[in-house]
C-alpha positions as a printed Julia matrix, in Angstrom:
348×3 Matrix{Float64}:
  27.87    1.95  26.32
  28.94   -0.88  23.31
  26.13   -1.68  20.79
  26.71   -5.71  21.64
  25.63   -5.24  25.32
  22.58   -3.09  24.23
  22.23   -6.24  21.54
  22.52   -8.59  24.39
  20.35   -7.52  27.08
  16.79   -8.01  27.35
  15.88   -6.29  30.69
  12.81   -3.02  30.0
  14.35    0.52  30.83
  14.08    2.04  33.55
  12.09    4.63  35.47
  13.46    8.08  36.39
  10.75    8.9   39.2
  10.9     8.7   42.24
   7.84    8.57  43.23
   6.48    5.75  41.57
   3.18    4.01  42.47
   4.01    0.33  44.14
   2.47   -2.18  41.88
  -1.27   -2.43  42.28
  -1.97   -6.25  44.16
  -2.86   -8.89  41.83
  -2.19   -6.73  38.48
   1.39   -7.26  38.0
   3.84   -5.66  35.9
   4.69   -8.21  32.93
   8.33   -9.43  33.2
   9.8    -7.47  29.97
   6.63   -5.03  29.3
   8.12   -1.61  28.9
   7.01    0.59  31.59
   6.44    4.62  31.49
   8.98    6.96  33.74
   6.43    8.56  35.85
   4.17    5.68  36.62
   6.57    2.81  36.67
   4.19    0.11  38.3
   1.87    1.02  34.97
   3.18   -1.4   31.42
   3.39    0.71  28.53
   1.2    -2.42  27.47
   1.77   -6.17  28.15
   5.47   -7.29  26.74
   3.5    -9.46  24.33
   1.81   -6.33  22.91
   2.77   -6.1   19.15
   4.29   -2.59  20.28
   6.78   -4.04  22.02
   7.54   -6.94  19.87
  11.0    -7.22  18.49
  10.62   -7.47  14.94
  14.31   -7.68  12.9
  13.5   -11.57  12.05
   9.94  -10.79   9.94
   9.83  -10.78   6.84
   9.94   -7.82   4.19
   7.04   -6.77   2.61
   6.24   -7.31  -0.72
   5.25   -3.55  -1.09
   8.27   -2.27   0.79
   9.91   -0.94  -2.34
   6.76    0.93  -3.42
   6.06    2.39   0.1
   9.89    3.33  -0.14
   9.62    5.35  -3.12
   6.24    7.16  -2.17
   8.16    8.25   0.99
  11.27    9.35  -1.05
  13.41    7.31   1.2
  16.28    7.5   -1.94
  17.15   11.24  -0.56
  15.2    11.56   2.86
  16.81   11.22   6.34
  14.49   10.39   9.24
  13.26   13.9   11.25
  13.19   14.15  14.82
  10.12   16.14  15.86
  11.21   16.63  18.77
  13.96   18.94  20.5
  14.55   22.69  21.61
  12.54   25.62  20.82
  14.13   28.73  21.28
  12.07   31.11  22.96
   9.01   28.9   22.32
   7.14   25.91  23.57
   9.93   22.44  23.15
   8.94   20.58  20.09
   7.39   16.78  21.2
   4.4    15.94  22.55
   3.92   16.25  26.56
   2.55   13.67  29.0
   0.91   13.92  32.02
   0.45   11.25  34.98
  -1.87   11.87  37.31
  -3.69    9.46  40.6
  -6.96    8.46  40.41
  -7.4    11.97  42.69
  -7.07   14.61  40.34
 -10.62   16.15  38.83
 -12.41   14.41  35.94
 -14.35   16.8   33.39
 -16.6    16.04  30.54
 -15.28   16.79  27.08
 -16.91   17.95  24.13
 -16.2    15.68  20.62
 -16.27   16.91  17.31
 -15.54   13.14  16.44
 -18.01   11.62  19.08
 -19.04    8.64  17.54
 -16.0     7.31  17.24
 -14.85    9.04  20.94
 -14.2     7.25  24.57
 -17.32    9.2   26.07
 -15.94    9.34  29.73
 -14.96   11.61  32.35
 -11.07   12.85  31.34
  -8.33   13.29  33.66
  -8.06   16.61  32.1
  -7.18   20.35  33.84
  -5.39   23.68  33.83
  -2.6    22.09  34.99
  -2.87   19.52  31.37
   0.34   19.67  29.19
  -0.93   20.15  25.77
   1.26   19.99  21.89
   2.81   23.35  21.1
   1.87   24.73  24.5
  -1.68   26.32  25.93
  -1.63   28.68  23.11
  -1.26   26.99  20.52
  -3.45   27.36  17.52
  -6.36   25.66  17.15
  -5.32   24.06  13.91
  -2.88   22.1   14.97
  -3.19   18.91  17.02
  -3.15   20.27  20.52
  -2.41   16.22  21.82
  -3.24   15.71  25.6
  -2.4    12.31  26.91
  -2.59   11.66  30.49
  -1.76    8.3   32.68
  -3.39    7.81  35.44
  -1.2     5.53  37.03
  -3.3     4.33  40.21
  -6.0     2.57  37.3
  -2.95    2.42  34.58
  -5.16    4.26  32.16
  -4.25    5.82  29.24
  -6.48    9.07  28.13
  -5.43   10.43  24.69
  -7.12   13.98  23.24
  -6.88   15.52  19.76
  -7.28   19.49  19.92
  -7.7    19.41  23.45
  -8.57   22.54  24.8
  -9.9    22.88  28.65
 -12.05   25.59  29.81
 -14.25   25.9   33.17
 -16.96   26.39  31.12
 -16.72   23.1   29.36
 -13.59   21.49  27.74
 -13.96   20.04  23.82
 -11.67   18.08  21.64
 -11.73   16.45  18.27
 -11.58   13.11  19.25
 -10.61   11.43  22.7
  -9.69    7.44  23.31
  -8.62    5.88  26.5
  -6.6     2.35  26.71
  -6.0     0.18  30.09
  -2.41   -0.07  29.94
  -2.16   -3.41  31.0
  -4.57   -4.7   27.71
  -3.98   -6.23  24.19
  -7.46   -4.61  23.62
  -7.64   -2.55  20.24
  -9.86    0.19  19.68
 -13.52   -0.99  17.5
 -12.81   -1.14  14.01
 -12.77    2.19  11.84
 -12.47    3.94  14.88
 -10.07    7.31  15.19
  -8.61    7.89  18.18
  -6.38   10.99  18.87
  -4.05    9.98  16.01
  -5.6     9.13  12.09
  -4.05    5.12  13.0
  -7.22    4.85  15.8
  -3.29    3.84  17.87
  -2.18    5.25  21.24
   0.07    7.62  21.01
   1.86    7.49  24.34
   3.78    4.04  23.59
   5.7     4.42  20.41
   6.97    8.15  21.73
  10.76    8.29  22.3
  11.63    9.5   25.72
  14.94   11.29  26.6
  14.97    9.63  30.29
  13.79    6.68  28.52
  17.07    6.46  26.27
  19.73    7.61  29.32
  18.46    4.69  31.54
  18.63    2.36  28.75
  22.48    3.51  27.99
  23.3     3.77  31.61
  22.28    0.33  32.64
  22.86   -1.16  29.21
  19.49   -2.66  28.32
  17.51   -2.18  25.11
  14.89    0.37  23.97
  12.12   -1.79  23.65
   9.1    -0.54  21.6
   8.37    0.9   18.21
   7.82    4.28  17.53
   5.46    6.4   16.04
   5.77    8.07  12.84
   4.69   10.01   9.69
   4.02   10.07   6.18
   2.65   12.6    3.5
   0.61   10.02   1.1
  -1.02    7.08   2.96
  -3.5     4.13   1.5
  -7.11    4.44   2.01
  -6.39    1.48   3.85
  -5.1     0.29   7.47
  -3.38   -3.27   8.23
  -3.34   -4.62  11.88
  -3.02   -3.39  14.59
  -4.34   -0.06  13.46
  -7.86    0.24  13.49
  -8.4     3.42  11.55
  -6.82    5.2    8.13
  -7.37    9.29   6.45
  -5.5     8.34   3.39
  -6.27    7.75  -0.82
  -4.37    5.48  -3.02
  -4.02    2.09  -3.51
  -1.8    -0.27  -0.85
   0.1    -1.46  -3.96
   1.4     2.0   -3.97
   1.21    4.26  -1.22
   1.66    2.63   3.02
  -1.72    2.01   5.36
  -1.79    3.31   8.76
  -0.18    0.68  10.91
   2.81   -0.25   8.29
   5.73   -1.66   9.87
   9.3    -0.32   9.12
  12.36   -0.99  10.71
  16.42   -0.3    9.8
  17.99   -2.73   8.28
  20.51   -5.12  10.36
  23.07   -4.47   7.72
  23.29   -0.71   8.71
  26.26   -0.13  10.75
  25.39    1.19  13.87
  28.91    1.07  15.1
  30.35    3.82  12.88
  27.02    6.33  13.09
  29.16    8.73  15.42
  32.36    9.08  17.4
  31.98    7.8   20.84
  33.42   11.24  22.06
  30.75   13.2   20.39
  28.42   13.63  22.42
  25.02   11.63  22.99
  26.7     9.74  20.88
  25.99    6.59  22.93
  21.9     7.65  23.32
  22.28    8.0   19.34
  22.85    4.83  19.13
  20.7     3.33  21.66
  17.44    4.85  19.47
  18.99    3.09  16.12
  19.07   -0.25  17.62
  15.86    0.27  19.28
  14.94    1.25  15.12
  16.55   -2.18  14.3
  14.59   -3.97  15.99
  11.68   -2.79  16.91
  11.21   -0.39  14.46
   8.67    2.71  13.18
   4.6     2.2   12.91
   2.96    4.5   10.6
   0.59    6.46  12.99
  -0.65    9.65  10.87
  -0.13   11.45   7.96
   2.07   14.61   7.98
   5.56   15.38   6.83
   7.8    11.9    5.26
   9.77   10.34   7.74
   9.1    12.15  10.99
   8.76   10.36  14.4
   7.8    11.44  17.61
   9.2    11.77  21.08
   8.22   13.16  23.98
   8.52   16.68  24.75
   9.74   16.54  28.03
  12.65   16.0   29.52
  13.87   18.3   26.96
  16.21   17.02  23.94
  19.94   18.04  24.02
  20.54   19.75  20.36
  23.44   17.64  20.31
  21.72   14.38  20.07
  18.23   15.6   17.51
  20.72   16.54  15.0
  22.66   13.01  15.18
  18.68   11.55  14.77
  18.63   14.11  11.39
  21.5    12.19  10.3
  19.3     8.53   9.9
  19.23    7.82   6.09
  14.91    6.32   5.36
  17.48    4.75   2.29
  18.06    2.08   5.24
  14.38    0.88   6.12
  12.64   -1.77   4.93
   8.85   -2.25   5.41
   8.12   -6.08   7.19
   4.98   -8.25   7.36
   3.96   -8.38  10.56
   0.84   -9.93  10.53
   1.75  -13.52  11.26
   1.84  -12.24  14.43
  -1.63  -11.5   15.52
  -3.48  -13.63  17.13
  -6.8   -11.95  17.23
  -7.7    -8.93  14.91
  -9.27   -7.3   17.96
  -5.92   -7.71  19.84
  -2.55   -6.05  19.99
  -1.23   -9.48  20.98
   1.59  -10.5   19.02
   2.83  -14.32  18.7
   5.41  -16.25  17.14
   5.08  -18.91  14.77
   6.65  -21.43  12.46
   8.14  -19.13   9.55
   7.04  -15.98  11.51
  10.07  -15.7   14.21
  10.16  -13.11  16.73
  13.55  -11.08  17.0
């Protein structure tokens, strides 16, 4: 699929689930809102949410050079934090789609004061990042979407047990709402942001390429060092140091529009069209700093599993081809993820 076709189209990617529930009466999916494979009736936040906003025309942030330097962008390449794992659980963050019929449980939280203490549809069938036997000191994220109510549940260091389930923290979102978490609250992520809307999904990419329609959401990524600060739409920080030198949680980066997507790979190469679709997404929707971790690691869903050829191509994206953008001008309300263009603050 030609890159020009990807750029010109404006619709959402298609769901690959044949069994998705119909839209609930009175709560239609907004036109242009991304949907989730497996839960096509649910938007992954409204179309006007900052996660789903084209930031290709926003001004470069004045701290861009310093933030890139702190992440060693001149010599680094992006690293897909997902893909096949020979003999082990696939790399990436899995998610489950359930209905309201799924049993819910109470979860005991380590950080209860900043967690949503409601029943979670967590069970022995819930996929855990790294697999059921992942070490206790790893993230062990569990992401669950109730497609009946379009509610997103996310847990960090989740452990299900019939005798009492536990997690480090937990957060709940209405996928039809732009509401953010309370200021200062963490989530299953250090930035207090949801994880699911920032995950790449291989089925999503394939559908976008088949239809010639762009992937329309930002991608979650990590940095080794972050500032002791967060900026909209983030709600929490876990860093140290000055924002003048280090990126804060919520910082948005995009691939330069001058980057030559067309020549990135040969069309005869396996998964070249898929890689170009991701590059176009990075030019228009970019990356959001969501957690501390290795520099320039960006996240994707564990399933469906990723082909090695595509993962290898995505490892060739140079970090020096990114800039930080200032999206603060898009903010409508500090407690909402709604984004709106205004004079001097264009949406692509």
